[in-house]
Amino acid sequence: MSEENPVELTKAALSSYDSYVHNLWWDVATLSMKKGSKQKVKLEKSLKGLVKEAASLLRDTLKLKERGLHHILNEELISRTIGMFEQNNIGVRLTNPITTFISNLPEDDERIPELREQVECVYDMIDDEADVCDSDEEYEDVEGEEGEEGEGGDEEPESDAESVEDDEGGDNSSKTEIEDDNQDSTSPEDSEETKKSKKALDQLIEDNGGADTLFPPLDGTGFFMTTCKINHSCDPNVFVQYNQDPYLGLVLELVALKDIEEGEELVQSYIDQNLPTEKRQKALRR
């Protein structure tokens, strides 16, 4: 970035946020507190100290003084930027990546049987039914142990190796294991068993309260240039839909709830529309 006119360059960089409210952070944080109360005064002092320290650290780290730009990053700018975020951010919730991974697994994926065992083990830990879950022995002979679930019963576990008799003509105990790296170990029977495991895994998760119980969604906040400007209404005409794009990350889409005239303001509900009026009003005052 050119340093010929740093003030103008800074204004240009911040111009996209001019339409947002920029109240001081400590004013926003103490808005609901009684004026002059000890709690309000104490919090204001604490936040002002944090901003002062942040401004100093940022100026030193970015070497703004040496570059003649130290006057740009002042305490007021930092406080109003944080205040802007406090007043305009929106809550976001993302499906846990593990849930997404499991949901998108093909039903014939060879990793499913082991994954099912791991999920069962986690549920055991949650229910205090197992003391240890990370031992390799937990995952040995999976198909033999899960016979009642269609995992192989009394049959010998499948192996990637091929058994042949010893050239000397010995009995079956003298068989040699020969591994064939080019051999496709997935037989139609294996594929069918894996599909059964996928159905059993899905049922296991559903029976235990759904995937969100085991793999909680990820909650956070975001600052989205358009959506953050949409006002509240108890009679909204749009709602915000969150989608996870593999390339763009979190993407917000506005979905119309009714016909919207050209030039009509877009409004959304910040709260649960099914709540009684009194509870809705209380929620909006928070």
mmCIF file of C-alpha atoms in Angstrom, residues 72-262:
data_model
loop_
_atom_site.group_PDB
_atom_site.id
_atom_site.type_symbol
_atom_site.label_atom_id
_atom_site.label_comp_id
_atom_site.label_asym_id
_atom_site.label_seq_id
_atom_site.Cartn_x
_atom_site.Cartn_y
_atom_site.Cartn_z
ATOM 1 C CA ILE A 72 -3.835 6.619 12.165
ATOM 2 C CA LEU A 73 -4.295 3.713 14.565
ATOM 3 C CA ASN A 74 -5.522 5.527 17.645
ATOM 4 C CA GLU A 75 -7.497 4.323 20.641
ATOM 5 C CA GLU A 76 -10.743 5.871 19.449
ATOM 6 C CA LEU A 77 -10.595 4.051 16.108
ATOM 7 C CA ILE A 78 -10.030 0.714 17.839
ATOM 8 C CA SER A 79 -12.823 1.346 20.355
ATOM 9 C CA ARG A 80 -15.325 2.365 17.665
ATOM 10 C CA THR A 81 -14.352 -0.609 15.480
ATOM 11 C CA ILE A 82 -14.998 -3.038 18.323
ATOM 12 C CA GLY A 83 -18.201 -1.179 19.175
ATOM 13 C CA MET A 84 -19.296 -1.483 15.554
ATOM 14 C CA PHE A 85 -18.773 -5.228 15.670
ATOM 15 C CA GLU A 86 -20.600 -5.527 18.996
ATOM 16 C CA GLN A 87 -23.655 -3.741 17.604
ATOM 17 C CA ASN A 88 -23.753 -5.260 14.131
ATOM 18 C CA ASN A 89 -22.460 -8.830 14.371
ATOM 19 C CA ILE A 90 -24.796 -11.774 13.996
ATOM 20 C CA GLY A 91 -24.720 -15.205 15.548
ATOM 21 C CA VAL A 92 -23.789 -18.052 13.235
ATOM 22 C CA ARG A 93 -24.007 -21.812 13.652
ATOM 23 C CA LEU A 94 -22.172 -24.350 11.540
ATOM 24 C CA THR A 95 -22.750 -28.062 11.347
ATOM 25 C CA ASN A 96 -19.856 -29.894 12.941
ATOM 26 C CA PRO A 97 -17.371 -30.981 10.208
ATOM 27 C CA ILE A 98 -17.426 -34.530 11.586
ATOM 28 C CA THR A 99 -21.191 -34.684 11.112
ATOM 29 C CA THR A 100 -20.796 -33.438 7.554
ATOM 30 C CA PHE A 101 -18.076 -36.025 6.910
ATOM 31 C CA ILE A 102 -20.228 -38.901 8.176
ATOM 32 C CA SER A 103 -23.305 -37.701 6.301
ATOM 33 C CA ASN A 104 -21.414 -37.544 3.005
ATOM 34 C CA LEU A 105 -19.791 -40.960 3.272
ATOM 35 C CA PRO A 106 -20.914 -43.333 0.497
ATOM 36 C CA GLU A 107 -22.694 -46.324 1.990
ATOM 37 C CA ASP A 108 -20.077 -48.674 0.563
ATOM 38 C CA ASP A 109 -17.072 -46.746 1.944
ATOM 39 C CA GLU A 110 -14.643 -49.246 3.483
ATOM 40 C CA ARG A 111 -13.949 -46.944 6.455
ATOM 41 C CA ILE A 112 -17.503 -47.210 7.780
ATOM 42 C CA PRO A 113 -17.142 -50.382 9.922
ATOM 43 C CA GLU A 114 -14.194 -48.946 11.858
ATOM 44 C CA LEU A 115 -15.888 -45.564 12.122
ATOM 45 C CA ARG A 116 -18.975 -47.224 13.537
ATOM 46 C CA GLU A 117 -16.856 -48.929 16.189
ATOM 47 C CA GLN A 118 -15.285 -45.601 17.132
ATOM 48 C CA VAL A 119 -18.669 -43.894 17.432
ATOM 49 C CA GLU A 120 -19.963 -46.729 19.614
ATOM 50 C CA CYS A 121 -16.893 -46.376 21.808
ATOM 51 C CA VAL A 122 -17.490 -42.641 22.233
ATOM 52 C CA TYR A 123 -21.075 -43.307 23.272
ATOM 53 C CA ASP A 124 -19.773 -45.873 25.758
ATOM 54 C CA MET A 125 -17.477 -43.255 27.234
ATOM 55 C CA ILE A 126 -20.323 -40.771 27.512
ATOM 56 C CA ASP A 127 -22.428 -43.355 29.319
ATOM 57 C CA ASP A 128 -19.516 -44.372 31.570
ATOM 58 C CA GLU A 129 -19.725 -47.895 30.185
ATOM 59 C CA ALA A 130 -16.110 -48.043 29.109
ATOM 60 C CA ASP A 131 -12.932 -46.922 30.846
ATOM 61 C CA VAL A 132 -10.586 -46.952 27.894
ATOM 62 C CA CYS A 133 -11.317 -46.187 24.266
ATOM 63 C CA ASP A 134 -7.943 -45.755 22.637
ATOM 64 C CA SER A 135 -6.608 -49.307 22.839
ATOM 65 C CA ASP A 136 -5.918 -51.017 19.537
ATOM 66 C CA GLU A 137 -7.563 -54.117 20.919
ATOM 67 C CA GLU A 138 -10.913 -52.314 20.828
ATOM 68 C CA TYR A 139 -10.832 -52.518 17.048
ATOM 69 C CA GLU A 140 -9.507 -56.041 16.456
ATOM 70 C CA ASP A 141 -11.793 -58.699 14.980
ATOM 71 C CA VAL A 142 -14.572 -56.166 14.513
ATOM 72 C CA GLU A 143 -16.581 -58.321 12.175
ATOM 73 C CA GLY A 144 -16.415 -61.358 14.439
ATOM 74 C CA GLU A 145 -17.500 -59.424 17.500
ATOM 75 C CA GLU A 146 -20.458 -57.806 15.788
ATOM 76 C CA GLY A 147 -22.029 -60.967 14.434
ATOM 77 C CA GLU A 148 -25.468 -60.112 15.699
ATOM 78 C CA GLU A 149 -25.305 -56.865 13.727
ATOM 79 C CA GLY A 150 -24.567 -58.565 10.443
ATOM 80 C CA GLU A 151 -20.824 -58.009 10.639
ATOM 81 C CA GLY A 152 -19.775 -61.537 9.839
ATOM 82 C CA GLY A 153 -21.021 -63.754 12.679
ATOM 83 C CA ASP A 154 -18.884 -66.854 13.238
ATOM 84 C CA GLU A 155 -17.095 -66.504 9.910
ATOM 85 C CA GLU A 156 -13.354 -65.830 9.842
ATOM 86 C CA PRO A 157 -12.472 -62.161 9.262
ATOM 87 C CA GLU A 158 -11.641 -61.238 5.682
ATOM 88 C CA SER A 159 -7.953 -60.663 4.981
ATOM 89 C CA ASP A 160 -6.089 -58.703 2.328
ATOM 90 C CA ALA A 161 -3.629 -61.578 2.136
ATOM 91 C CA GLU A 162 -4.007 -64.762 0.121
ATOM 92 C CA SER A 163 -3.307 -68.176 1.744
ATOM 93 C CA VAL A 164 -1.455 -70.886 -0.195
ATOM 94 C CA GLU A 165 -0.124 -74.298 0.842
ATOM 95 C CA ASP A 166 3.564 -74.785 1.508
ATOM 96 C CA ASP A 167 5.517 -76.221 -1.440
ATOM 97 C CA GLU A 168 6.706 -79.029 0.819
ATOM 98 C CA GLY A 169 3.167 -80.398 0.991
ATOM 99 C CA GLY A 170 2.573 -79.739 4.696
ATOM 100 C CA ASP A 171 -0.826 -79.465 6.339
ATOM 101 C CA ASN A 172 -2.932 -76.339 6.696
ATOM 102 C CA SER A 173 -0.865 -75.124 9.661
ATOM 103 C CA SER A 174 2.114 -74.527 7.377
ATOM 104 C CA LYS A 175 0.336 -72.047 5.088
ATOM 105 C CA THR A 176 2.261 -68.957 4.042
ATOM 106 C CA GLU A 177 0.661 -65.520 3.871
ATOM 107 C CA ILE A 178 1.408 -63.735 0.602
ATOM 108 C CA GLU A 179 0.273 -60.156 0.296
ATOM 109 C CA ASP A 180 -0.877 -59.002 -3.114
ATOM 110 C CA ASP A 181 -0.880 -55.212 -3.228
ATOM 111 C CA ASN A 182 -2.643 -55.181 -6.568
ATOM 112 C CA GLN A 183 -5.540 -57.334 -5.425
ATOM 113 C CA ASP A 184 -8.895 -55.611 -4.877
ATOM 114 C CA SER A 185 -10.001 -56.874 -1.488
ATOM 115 C CA THR A 186 -13.531 -55.503 -1.755
ATOM 116 C CA SER A 187 -15.870 -58.312 -2.698
ATOM 117 C CA PRO A 188 -19.625 -57.963 -3.282
ATOM 118 C CA GLU A 189 -20.134 -59.531 0.145
ATOM 119 C CA ASP A 190 -17.822 -56.943 1.756
ATOM 120 C CA SER A 191 -19.652 -54.135 0.032
ATOM 121 C CA GLU A 192 -23.010 -55.402 1.255
ATOM 122 C CA GLU A 193 -21.750 -55.686 4.818
ATOM 123 C CA THR A 194 -20.380 -52.144 4.629
ATOM 124 C CA LYS A 195 -23.772 -50.867 3.488
ATOM 125 C CA LYS A 196 -25.359 -52.590 6.471
ATOM 126 C CA SER A 197 -22.788 -50.927 8.727
ATOM 127 C CA LYS A 198 -23.659 -47.511 7.280
ATOM 128 C CA LYS A 199 -27.351 -48.064 8.040
ATOM 129 C CA ALA A 200 -26.469 -49.301 11.517
ATOM 130 C CA LEU A 201 -24.224 -46.262 12.082
ATOM 131 C CA ASP A 202 -26.968 -43.867 11.019
ATOM 132 C CA GLN A 203 -29.449 -45.652 13.289
ATOM 133 C CA LEU A 204 -26.977 -45.614 16.185
ATOM 134 C CA ILE A 205 -26.571 -41.842 15.899
ATOM 135 C CA GLU A 206 -30.313 -41.289 15.565
ATOM 136 C CA ASP A 207 -31.088 -43.469 18.599
ATOM 137 C CA ASN A 208 -28.687 -41.399 20.713
ATOM 138 C CA GLY A 209 -30.253 -38.018 20.020
ATOM 139 C CA GLY A 210 -28.863 -37.253 16.583
ATOM 140 C CA ALA A 211 -25.457 -36.186 15.358
ATOM 141 C CA ASP A 212 -25.603 -32.800 17.124
ATOM 142 C CA THR A 213 -25.596 -34.597 20.487
ATOM 143 C CA LEU A 214 -22.311 -36.349 19.793
ATOM 144 C CA PHE A 215 -20.775 -33.710 17.528
ATOM 145 C CA PRO A 216 -22.179 -30.342 18.663
ATOM 146 C CA PRO A 217 -22.557 -27.577 16.059
ATOM 147 C CA LEU A 218 -19.972 -24.813 16.050
ATOM 148 C CA ASP A 219 -21.379 -21.507 17.326
ATOM 149 C CA GLY A 220 -19.791 -18.145 16.720
ATOM 150 C CA THR A 221 -20.320 -14.627 15.421
ATOM 151 C CA GLY A 222 -19.773 -13.087 12.035
ATOM 152 C CA PHE A 223 -19.744 -9.675 10.386
ATOM 153 C CA PHE A 224 -21.496 -9.814 7.026
ATOM 154 C CA MET A 225 -21.693 -6.563 5.095
ATOM 155 C CA THR A 226 -25.305 -6.912 3.935
ATOM 156 C CA THR A 227 -27.004 -9.225 6.395
ATOM 157 C CA CYS A 228 -25.770 -7.249 9.413
ATOM 158 C CA LYS A 229 -27.728 -4.232 8.186
ATOM 159 C CA ILE A 230 -31.093 -5.991 8.046
ATOM 160 C CA ASN A 231 -33.443 -4.727 10.736
ATOM 161 C CA HIS A 232 -35.737 -6.793 12.925
ATOM 162 C CA SER A 233 -39.457 -7.231 12.428
ATOM 163 C CA CYS A 234 -42.008 -9.464 14.084
ATOM 164 C CA ASP A 235 -43.454 -9.774 10.575
ATOM 165 C CA PRO A 236 -40.295 -10.605 8.568
ATOM 166 C CA ASN A 237 -40.207 -10.958 4.803
ATOM 167 C CA VAL A 238 -36.893 -12.880 4.677
ATOM 168 C CA PHE A 239 -34.946 -15.320 6.772
ATOM 169 C CA VAL A 240 -31.217 -16.019 6.769
ATOM 170 C CA GLN A 241 -30.038 -19.433 5.662
ATOM 171 C CA TYR A 242 -26.504 -20.585 6.428
ATOM 172 C CA ASN A 243 -24.643 -22.829 4.006
ATOM 173 C CA GLN A 244 -21.125 -24.219 4.083
ATOM 174 C CA ASP A 245 -19.407 -23.841 0.728
ATOM 175 C CA PRO A 246 -16.265 -25.989 0.238
ATOM 176 C CA TYR A 247 -14.481 -23.070 -1.448
ATOM 177 C CA LEU A 248 -16.041 -19.921 0.019
ATOM 178 C CA GLY A 249 -16.593 -21.148 3.576
ATOM 179 C CA LEU A 250 -19.676 -19.903 5.393
ATOM 180 C CA VAL A 251 -22.191 -18.391 2.971
ATOM 181 C CA LEU A 252 -25.358 -16.570 4.007
ATOM 182 C CA GLU A 253 -28.403 -16.558 1.759
ATOM 183 C CA LEU A 254 -31.577 -14.509 2.182
ATOM 184 C CA VAL A 255 -34.725 -16.509 1.468
ATOM 185 C CA ALA A 256 -37.973 -14.635 0.825
ATOM 186 C CA LEU A 257 -40.915 -15.548 3.046
ATOM 187 C CA LYS A 258 -43.447 -13.618 0.951
ATOM 188 C CA ASP A 259 -43.677 -11.483 -2.159
ATOM 189 C CA ILE A 260 -41.434 -8.425 -1.814
ATOM 190 C CA GLU A 261 -42.110 -5.237 -3.727
ATOM 191 C CA GLU A 262 -39.295 -3.378 -5.450
#
